[in-house]
Short mmCIF file of C-alpha atoms in Angstrom, two decimals:
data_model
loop_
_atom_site.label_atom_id
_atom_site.label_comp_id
_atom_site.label_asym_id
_atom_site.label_seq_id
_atom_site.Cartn_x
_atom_site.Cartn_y
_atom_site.Cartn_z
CA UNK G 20 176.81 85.13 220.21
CA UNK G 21 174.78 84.51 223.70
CA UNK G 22 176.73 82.46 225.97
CA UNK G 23 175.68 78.66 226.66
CA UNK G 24 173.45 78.70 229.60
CA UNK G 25 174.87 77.08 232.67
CA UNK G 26 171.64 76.94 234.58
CA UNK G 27 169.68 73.83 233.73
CA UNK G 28 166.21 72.88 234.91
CA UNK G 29 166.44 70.74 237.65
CA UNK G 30 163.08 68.66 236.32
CA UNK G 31 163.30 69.40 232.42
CA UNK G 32 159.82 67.62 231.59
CA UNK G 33 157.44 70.29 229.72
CA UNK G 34 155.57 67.33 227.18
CA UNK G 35 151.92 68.49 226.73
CA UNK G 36 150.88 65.04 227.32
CA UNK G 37 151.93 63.10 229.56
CA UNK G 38 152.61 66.36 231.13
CA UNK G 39 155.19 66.42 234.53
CA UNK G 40 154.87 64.97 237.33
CA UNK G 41 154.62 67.08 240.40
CA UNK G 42 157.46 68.10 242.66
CA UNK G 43 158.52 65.44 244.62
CA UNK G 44 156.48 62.44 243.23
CA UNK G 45 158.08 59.22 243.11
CA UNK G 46 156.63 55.49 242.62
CA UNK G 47 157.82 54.48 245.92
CA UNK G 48 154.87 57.33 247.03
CA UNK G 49 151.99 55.08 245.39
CA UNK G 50 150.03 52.74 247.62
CA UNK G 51 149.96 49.42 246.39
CA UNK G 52 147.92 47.45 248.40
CA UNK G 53 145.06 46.93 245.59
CA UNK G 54 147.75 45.78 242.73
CA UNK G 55 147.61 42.45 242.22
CA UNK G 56 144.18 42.19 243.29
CA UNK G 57 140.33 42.21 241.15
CA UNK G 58 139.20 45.64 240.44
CA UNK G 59 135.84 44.11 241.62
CA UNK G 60 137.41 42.88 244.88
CA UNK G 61 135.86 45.89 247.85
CA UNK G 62 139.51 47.31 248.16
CA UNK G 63 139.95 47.81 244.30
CA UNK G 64 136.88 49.18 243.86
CA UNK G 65 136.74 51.32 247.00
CA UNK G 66 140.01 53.45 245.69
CA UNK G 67 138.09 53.38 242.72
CA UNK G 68 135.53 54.99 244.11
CA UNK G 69 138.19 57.80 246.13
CA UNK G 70 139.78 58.77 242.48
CA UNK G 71 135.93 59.75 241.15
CA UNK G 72 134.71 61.18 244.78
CA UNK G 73 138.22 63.25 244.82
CA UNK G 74 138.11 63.95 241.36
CA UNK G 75 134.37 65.47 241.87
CA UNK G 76 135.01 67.53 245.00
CA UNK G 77 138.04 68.81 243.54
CA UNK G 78 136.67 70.20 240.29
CA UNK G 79 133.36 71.36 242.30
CA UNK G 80 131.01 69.40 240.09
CA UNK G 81 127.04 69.54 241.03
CA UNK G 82 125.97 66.80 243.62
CA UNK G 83 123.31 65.73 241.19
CA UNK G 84 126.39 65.29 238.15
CA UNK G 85 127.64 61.82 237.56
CA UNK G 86 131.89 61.44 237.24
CA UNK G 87 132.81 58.22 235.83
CA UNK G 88 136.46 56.21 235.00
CA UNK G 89 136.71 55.12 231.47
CA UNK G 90 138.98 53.00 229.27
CA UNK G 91 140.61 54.56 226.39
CA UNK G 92 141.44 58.09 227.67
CA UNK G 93 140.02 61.25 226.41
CA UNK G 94 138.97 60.31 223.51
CA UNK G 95 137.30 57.13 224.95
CA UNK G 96 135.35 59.27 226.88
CA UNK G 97 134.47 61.73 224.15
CA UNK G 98 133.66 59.47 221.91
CA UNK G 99 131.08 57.15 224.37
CA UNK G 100 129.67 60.92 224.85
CA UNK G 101 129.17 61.32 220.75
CA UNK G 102 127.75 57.75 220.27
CA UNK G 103 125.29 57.94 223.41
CA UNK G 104 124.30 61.17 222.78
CA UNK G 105 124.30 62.14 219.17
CA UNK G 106 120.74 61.53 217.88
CA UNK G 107 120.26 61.34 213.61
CA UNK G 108 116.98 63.28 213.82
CA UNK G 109 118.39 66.29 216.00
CA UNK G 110 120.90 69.31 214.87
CA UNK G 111 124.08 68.89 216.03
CA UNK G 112 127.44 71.29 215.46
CA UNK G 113 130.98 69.93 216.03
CA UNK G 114 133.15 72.80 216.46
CA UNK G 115 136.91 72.62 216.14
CA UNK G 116 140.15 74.22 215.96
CA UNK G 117 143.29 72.49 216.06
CA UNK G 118 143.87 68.52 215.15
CA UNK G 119 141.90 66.78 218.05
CA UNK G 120 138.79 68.51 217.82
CA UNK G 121 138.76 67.76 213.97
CA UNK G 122 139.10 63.88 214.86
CA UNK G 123 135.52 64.97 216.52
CA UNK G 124 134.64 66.42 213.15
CA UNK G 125 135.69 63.48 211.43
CA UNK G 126 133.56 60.97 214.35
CA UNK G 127 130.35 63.11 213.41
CA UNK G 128 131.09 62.61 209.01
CA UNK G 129 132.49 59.46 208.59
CA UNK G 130 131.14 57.78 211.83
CA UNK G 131 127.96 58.16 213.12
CA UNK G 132 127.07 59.90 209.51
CA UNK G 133 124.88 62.91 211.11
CA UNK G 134 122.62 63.78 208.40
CA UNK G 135 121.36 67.46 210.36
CA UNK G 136 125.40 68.04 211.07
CA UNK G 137 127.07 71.27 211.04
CA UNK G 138 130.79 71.70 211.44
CA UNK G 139 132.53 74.94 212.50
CA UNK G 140 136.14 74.61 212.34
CA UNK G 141 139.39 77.87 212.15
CA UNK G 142 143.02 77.52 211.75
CA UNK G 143 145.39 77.08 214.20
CA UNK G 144 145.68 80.16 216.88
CA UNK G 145 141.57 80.95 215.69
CA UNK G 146 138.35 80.40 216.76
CA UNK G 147 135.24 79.99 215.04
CA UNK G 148 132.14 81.83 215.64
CA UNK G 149 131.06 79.58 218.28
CA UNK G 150 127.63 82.35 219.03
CA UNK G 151 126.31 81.65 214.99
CA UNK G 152 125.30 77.62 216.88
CA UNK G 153 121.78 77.60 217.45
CA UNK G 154 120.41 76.47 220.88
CA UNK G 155 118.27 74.08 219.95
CA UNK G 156 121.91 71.93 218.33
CA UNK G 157 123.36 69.67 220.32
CA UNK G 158 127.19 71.02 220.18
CA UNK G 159 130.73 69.18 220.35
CA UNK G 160 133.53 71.20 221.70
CA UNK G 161 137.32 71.43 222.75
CA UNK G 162 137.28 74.17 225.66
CA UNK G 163 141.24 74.10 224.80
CA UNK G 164 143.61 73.42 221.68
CA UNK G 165 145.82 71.40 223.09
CA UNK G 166 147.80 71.55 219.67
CA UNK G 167 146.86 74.89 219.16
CA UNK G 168 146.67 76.93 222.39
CA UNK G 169 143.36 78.27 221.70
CA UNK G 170 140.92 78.22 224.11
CA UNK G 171 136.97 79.47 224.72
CA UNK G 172 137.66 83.32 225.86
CA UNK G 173 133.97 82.24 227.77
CA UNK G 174 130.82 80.53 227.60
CA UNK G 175 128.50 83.72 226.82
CA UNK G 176 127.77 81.18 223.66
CA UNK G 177 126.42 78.76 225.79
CA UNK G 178 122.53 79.71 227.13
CA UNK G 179 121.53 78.01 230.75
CA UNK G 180 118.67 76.49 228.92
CA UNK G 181 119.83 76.02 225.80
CA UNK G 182 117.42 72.87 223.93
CA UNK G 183 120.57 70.92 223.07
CA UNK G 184 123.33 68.97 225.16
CA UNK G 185 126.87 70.37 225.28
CA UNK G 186 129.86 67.72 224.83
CA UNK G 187 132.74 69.27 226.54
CA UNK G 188 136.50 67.45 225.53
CA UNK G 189 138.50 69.86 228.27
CA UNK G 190 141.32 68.19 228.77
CA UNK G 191 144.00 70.32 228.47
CA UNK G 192 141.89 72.61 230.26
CA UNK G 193 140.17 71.04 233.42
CA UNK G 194 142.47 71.67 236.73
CA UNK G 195 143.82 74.41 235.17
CA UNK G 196 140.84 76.47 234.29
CA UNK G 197 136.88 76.77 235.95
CA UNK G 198 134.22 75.24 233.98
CA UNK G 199 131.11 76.67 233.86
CA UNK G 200 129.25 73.12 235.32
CA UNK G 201 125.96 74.56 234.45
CA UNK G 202 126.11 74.71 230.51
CA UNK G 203 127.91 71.52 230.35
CA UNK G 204 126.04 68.19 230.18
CA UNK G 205 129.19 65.68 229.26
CA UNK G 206 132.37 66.84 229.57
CA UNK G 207 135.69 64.54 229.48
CA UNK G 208 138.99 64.37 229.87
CA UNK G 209 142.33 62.36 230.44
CA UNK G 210 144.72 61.73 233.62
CA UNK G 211 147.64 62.26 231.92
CA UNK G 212 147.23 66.13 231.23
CA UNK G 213 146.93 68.53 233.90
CA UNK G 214 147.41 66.34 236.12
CA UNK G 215 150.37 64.68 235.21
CA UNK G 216 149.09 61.30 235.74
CA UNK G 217 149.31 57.66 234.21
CA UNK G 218 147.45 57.76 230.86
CA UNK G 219 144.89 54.85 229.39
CA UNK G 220 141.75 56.61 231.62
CA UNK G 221 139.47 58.79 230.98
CA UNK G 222 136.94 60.75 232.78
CA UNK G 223 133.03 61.19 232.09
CA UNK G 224 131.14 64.07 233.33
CA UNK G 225 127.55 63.96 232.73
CA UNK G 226 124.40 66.72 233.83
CA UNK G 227 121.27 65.43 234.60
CA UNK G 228 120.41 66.11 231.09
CA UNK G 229 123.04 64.54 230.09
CA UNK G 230 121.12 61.03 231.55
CA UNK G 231 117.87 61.98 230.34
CA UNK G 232 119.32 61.88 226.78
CA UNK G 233 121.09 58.70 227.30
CA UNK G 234 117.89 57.07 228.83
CA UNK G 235 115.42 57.94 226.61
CA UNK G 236 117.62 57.75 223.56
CA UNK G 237 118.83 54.17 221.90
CA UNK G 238 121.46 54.70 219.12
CA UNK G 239 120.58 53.08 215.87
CA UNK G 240 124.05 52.17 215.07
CA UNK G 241 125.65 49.35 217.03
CA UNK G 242 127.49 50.53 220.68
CA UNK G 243 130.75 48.34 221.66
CA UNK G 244 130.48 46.82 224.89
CA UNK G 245 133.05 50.26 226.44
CA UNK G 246 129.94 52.58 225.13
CA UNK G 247 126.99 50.78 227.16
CA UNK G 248 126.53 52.73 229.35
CA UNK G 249 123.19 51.71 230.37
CA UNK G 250 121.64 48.61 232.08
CA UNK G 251 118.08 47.47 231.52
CA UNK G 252 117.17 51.22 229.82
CA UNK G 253 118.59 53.47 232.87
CA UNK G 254 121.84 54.77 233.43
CA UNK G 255 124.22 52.19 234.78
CA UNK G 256 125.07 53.66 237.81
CA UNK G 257 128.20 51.40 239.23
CA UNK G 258 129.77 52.72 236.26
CA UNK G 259 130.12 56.09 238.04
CA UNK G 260 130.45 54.65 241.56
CA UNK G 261 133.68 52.44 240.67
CA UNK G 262 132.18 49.34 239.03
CA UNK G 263 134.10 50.28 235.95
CA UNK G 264 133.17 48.71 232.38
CA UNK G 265 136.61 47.29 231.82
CA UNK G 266 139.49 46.39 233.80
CA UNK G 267 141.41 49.58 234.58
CA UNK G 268 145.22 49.91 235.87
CA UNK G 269 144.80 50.19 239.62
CA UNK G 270 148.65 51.27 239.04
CA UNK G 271 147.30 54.15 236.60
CA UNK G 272 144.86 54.65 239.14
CA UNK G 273 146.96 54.74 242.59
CA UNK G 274 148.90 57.40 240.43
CA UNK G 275 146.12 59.78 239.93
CA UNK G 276 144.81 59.44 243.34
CA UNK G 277 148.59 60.55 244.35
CA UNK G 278 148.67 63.31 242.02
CA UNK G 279 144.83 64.61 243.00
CA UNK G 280 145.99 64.46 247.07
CA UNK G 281 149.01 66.23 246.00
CA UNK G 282 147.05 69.45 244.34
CA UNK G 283 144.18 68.61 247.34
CA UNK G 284 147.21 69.70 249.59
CA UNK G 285 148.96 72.40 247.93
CA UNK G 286 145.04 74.53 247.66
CA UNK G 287 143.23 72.39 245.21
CA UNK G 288 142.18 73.65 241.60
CA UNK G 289 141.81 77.44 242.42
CA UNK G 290 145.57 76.68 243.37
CA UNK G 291 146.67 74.76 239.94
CA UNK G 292 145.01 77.94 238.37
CA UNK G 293 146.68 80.23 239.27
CA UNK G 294 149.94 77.95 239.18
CA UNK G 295 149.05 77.37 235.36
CA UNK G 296 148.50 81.42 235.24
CA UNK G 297 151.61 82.50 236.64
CA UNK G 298 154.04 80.09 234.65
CA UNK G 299 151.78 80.89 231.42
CA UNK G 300 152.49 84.32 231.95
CA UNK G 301 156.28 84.28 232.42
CA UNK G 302 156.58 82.34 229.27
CA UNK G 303 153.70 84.66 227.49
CA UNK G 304 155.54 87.81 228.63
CA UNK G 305 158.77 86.10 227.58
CA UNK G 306 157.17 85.89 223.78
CA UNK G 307 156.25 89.63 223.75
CA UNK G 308 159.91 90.07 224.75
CA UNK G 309 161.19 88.45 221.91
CA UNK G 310 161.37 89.93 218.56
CA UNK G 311 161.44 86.82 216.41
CA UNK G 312 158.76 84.88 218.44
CA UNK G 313 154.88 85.54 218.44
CA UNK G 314 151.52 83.62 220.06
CA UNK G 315 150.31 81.58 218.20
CA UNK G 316 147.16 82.80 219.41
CA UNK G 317 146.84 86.45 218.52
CA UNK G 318 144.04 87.36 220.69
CA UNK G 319 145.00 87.49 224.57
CA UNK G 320 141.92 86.28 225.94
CA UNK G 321 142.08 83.15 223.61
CA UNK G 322 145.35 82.11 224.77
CA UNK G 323 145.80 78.80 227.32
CA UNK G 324 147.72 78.73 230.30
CA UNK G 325 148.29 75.35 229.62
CA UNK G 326 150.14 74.60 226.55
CA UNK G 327 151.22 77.76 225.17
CA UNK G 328 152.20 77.43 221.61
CA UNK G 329 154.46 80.00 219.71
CA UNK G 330 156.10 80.34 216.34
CA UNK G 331 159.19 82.25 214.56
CA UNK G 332 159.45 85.53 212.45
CA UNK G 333 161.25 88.03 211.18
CA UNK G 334 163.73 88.25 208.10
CA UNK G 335 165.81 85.40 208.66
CA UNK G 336 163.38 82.95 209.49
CA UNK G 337 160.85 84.41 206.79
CA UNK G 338 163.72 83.61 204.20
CA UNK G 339 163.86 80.18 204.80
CA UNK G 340 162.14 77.09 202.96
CA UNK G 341 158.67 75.45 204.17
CA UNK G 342 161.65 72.55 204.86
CA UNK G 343 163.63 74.37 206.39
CA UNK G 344 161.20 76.44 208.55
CA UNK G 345 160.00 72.90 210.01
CA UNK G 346 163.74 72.05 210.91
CA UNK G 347 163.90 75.00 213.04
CA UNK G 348 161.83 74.06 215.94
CA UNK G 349 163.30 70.35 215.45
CA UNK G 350 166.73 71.28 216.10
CA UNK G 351 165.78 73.35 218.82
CA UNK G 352 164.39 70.57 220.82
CA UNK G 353 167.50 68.21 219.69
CA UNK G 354 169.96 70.56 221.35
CA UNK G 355 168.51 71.13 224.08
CA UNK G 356 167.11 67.49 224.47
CA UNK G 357 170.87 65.98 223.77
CA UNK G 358 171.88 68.15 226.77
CA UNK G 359 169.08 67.12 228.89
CA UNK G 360 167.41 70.68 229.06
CA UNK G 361 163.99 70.37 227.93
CA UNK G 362 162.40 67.32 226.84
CA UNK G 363 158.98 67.33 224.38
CA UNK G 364 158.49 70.94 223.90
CA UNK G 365 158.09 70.76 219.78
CA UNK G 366 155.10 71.88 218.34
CA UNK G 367 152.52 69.12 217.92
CA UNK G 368 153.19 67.35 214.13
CA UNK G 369 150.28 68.86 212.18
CA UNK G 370 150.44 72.48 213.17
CA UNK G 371 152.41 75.03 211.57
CA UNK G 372 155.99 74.90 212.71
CA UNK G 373 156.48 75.88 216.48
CA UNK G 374 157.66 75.14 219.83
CA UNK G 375 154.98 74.10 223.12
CA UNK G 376 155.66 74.95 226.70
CA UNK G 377 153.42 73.18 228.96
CA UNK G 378 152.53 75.78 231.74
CA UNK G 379 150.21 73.65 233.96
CA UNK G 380 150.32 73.03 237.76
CA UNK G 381 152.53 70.41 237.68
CA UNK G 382 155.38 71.85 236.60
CA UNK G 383 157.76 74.04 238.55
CA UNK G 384 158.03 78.45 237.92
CA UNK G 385 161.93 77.85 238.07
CA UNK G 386 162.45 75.50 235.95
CA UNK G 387 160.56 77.51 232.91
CA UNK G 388 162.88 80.51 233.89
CA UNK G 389 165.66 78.36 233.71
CA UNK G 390 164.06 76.75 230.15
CA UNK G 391 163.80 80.42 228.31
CA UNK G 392 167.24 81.24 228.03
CA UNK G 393 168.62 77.84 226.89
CA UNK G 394 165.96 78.35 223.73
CA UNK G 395 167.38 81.88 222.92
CA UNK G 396 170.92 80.49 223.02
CA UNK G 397 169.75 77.48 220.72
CA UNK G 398 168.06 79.46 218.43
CA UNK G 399 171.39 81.94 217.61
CA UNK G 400 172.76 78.23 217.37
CA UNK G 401 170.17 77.00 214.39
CA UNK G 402 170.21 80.88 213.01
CA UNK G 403 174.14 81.01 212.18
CA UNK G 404 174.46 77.40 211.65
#
């Protein structure tokens, strides 16, 4: 039998969402001078403005690309993107492969009710064939499984000129890995990911063409008042220069700012890459190591750097029950949650049974190698029972 580890991790937060904080981030950090005051007032909307101006340079989006705060997260964002977008007389393809890009699938069927839809979708640790979509559809995409740890190997799919708009949910991906601004015409995604911020907010990215669509184009189904996104038949453009469309959490939003100043200072985003690449790698290399682990993502240059996913094998655990199989990764996470060694590191509820490191920028090399060896000795723990 291994020996109980004795090292622990000194920050033992590896959730794929909310993800870590960064090193040394603490509420007493956070400026506070707009809390308790009207988003609307020229302070509030001023540090607004800083979290979408920050957020732009960092990621290196166009000048001529909008960046906009939104309520509802991610999937606010996405789904303001399908609704303004989406067009009943145009093809559209909603691609997916693990369980949030299939809530995109299910927007498209039961939601808008696309009548020229086609969906692509793989099972978890796949891809579809994303170069069979035409490039005259419109396209909805996750750049990364968040529940999966599959991600785009590249954009080769993608032409420059492609007819239709790309909708780009990368939010397990963005700060951790470069997107390819040019074939991208709305992309989105949440604070509370790579970043490790407050969640609620979401971010909307949109290309020129991106406008043009939503200016020319008025849905036929009704938009709630967090869709509009345009005023008298043009773009609304306070949306995207702090004038927000609901009241956001200048808390929520004083966090991100702090979080976005701290990678601004450590290198910026080529720096949280190659963060997210190294601590991927030590806990990638770590699976090859392992006999009774594997990827589940098969193909190397399909596999994150963000939330790397992995599942069991070999006699033992192929003998089990489909119950028991499930309890495996469960009881993992109990002992090493009851001893405060890891917290949130099961796989996500509707994918096969597993375990999920999150690798981004925010969390610390050390504390992952300090992580790895606890799991072996819980696993001989589960295994001889």
């Amino acid at each position: 039998m291994t020996a109980e580890p004795t090292l622990k991790p000194e920050r033992p937060f590896f959730s794929s969402g909310p993800t870590a904080k960064h090193k040394g981030w603490s509420a007493a950090n956070l400026k506070t001078e707009s809390l308790g005051r009207s988003h609307r007032s020229a302070l509030g909307k001023s540090r607004l403005k800083h979290a979408i101006d920050l957020s732009k340079e960092m990621l290196g989006v166009p000048e001529d690309y909008l960046v906009g705060i939104m309520p509802a997260s991610d999937t606010g964002a996405l789904e303001c993107a399908m609704w303004t977008m989406l067009k009943p007389d145009r093809p559209a393809t909603v691609a997916a492969w693990e369980s949030f890009g299939n809530v995109w699938i299910q927007d498209a069927v039961k939601q808008l009710k696309l009548p020229k839809l086609t969906t692509l979708d793989a099972d978890y640790g796949e891809i579809p064939d994303l170069a069979s979509i035409p490039q005259d559809n419109d396209v909805v995409f996750t750049w990364n499984g968040t529940t999966s740890g599959a991600k785009i190997p590249d954009t080769d799919w993608l032409a420059k000129d492609r007819e239709g708009v790309t909708i780009n949910d990368a939010t397990s991906a963005i700060f951790a890995m470069e997107m390819d601004w040019a074939k991208l015409d709305a992309t989105t995604y949440s604070w509370q990911k790579v970043m490790g911020s407050e969640a609620q907010h979401g971010m909307l990215i949109l290309s020129p063409k991106a406008v043009a669509r939503i200016e020319e184009y008025d849905p036929e189904w009704p938009l709630p008042k967090l869709f509009r996104l345009k005023k008298g038949g043009k773009i609304n453009t306070g949306i995207f220069e702090g004038a927000t469309i609901n009241t956001p959490s200048m808390l929520a939003t004083e966090d991100y700012i702090d979080a976005l100043e701290w990678a601004q200072s450590i290198g910026g985003r080529k720096a949280m890459f190659e963060r997210a690449d190294a601590n991927a790698k030590l806990v990638k290399d770590w699976i090859e190591a392992t006999p009774w682990l594997r990827n589940m993502v098969a193909d190397p240059a399909k596999q994150t750097n963000t939330g790397v996913c992995f599942v069991f094998q070999g006699d033992w655990y192929d003998s089990l029950s489909e119950e028991d199989k499930a309890g495996v990764p469960k009881k993992i996470v109990k002992l090493l949650e009851d001893r405060d060694v890891g917290y949130d590191f099961n796989g996500y509820r509707d994918a096969p049974p597993s375990l999920r490191i999150w690798c981004g920028g925010t969390v610390e090399q050390e504390d992952l190698k300090r992580l790895l060896p606890w799991i072996e000795w819980a696993y001989e723990q589960v295994k001889n029972g």
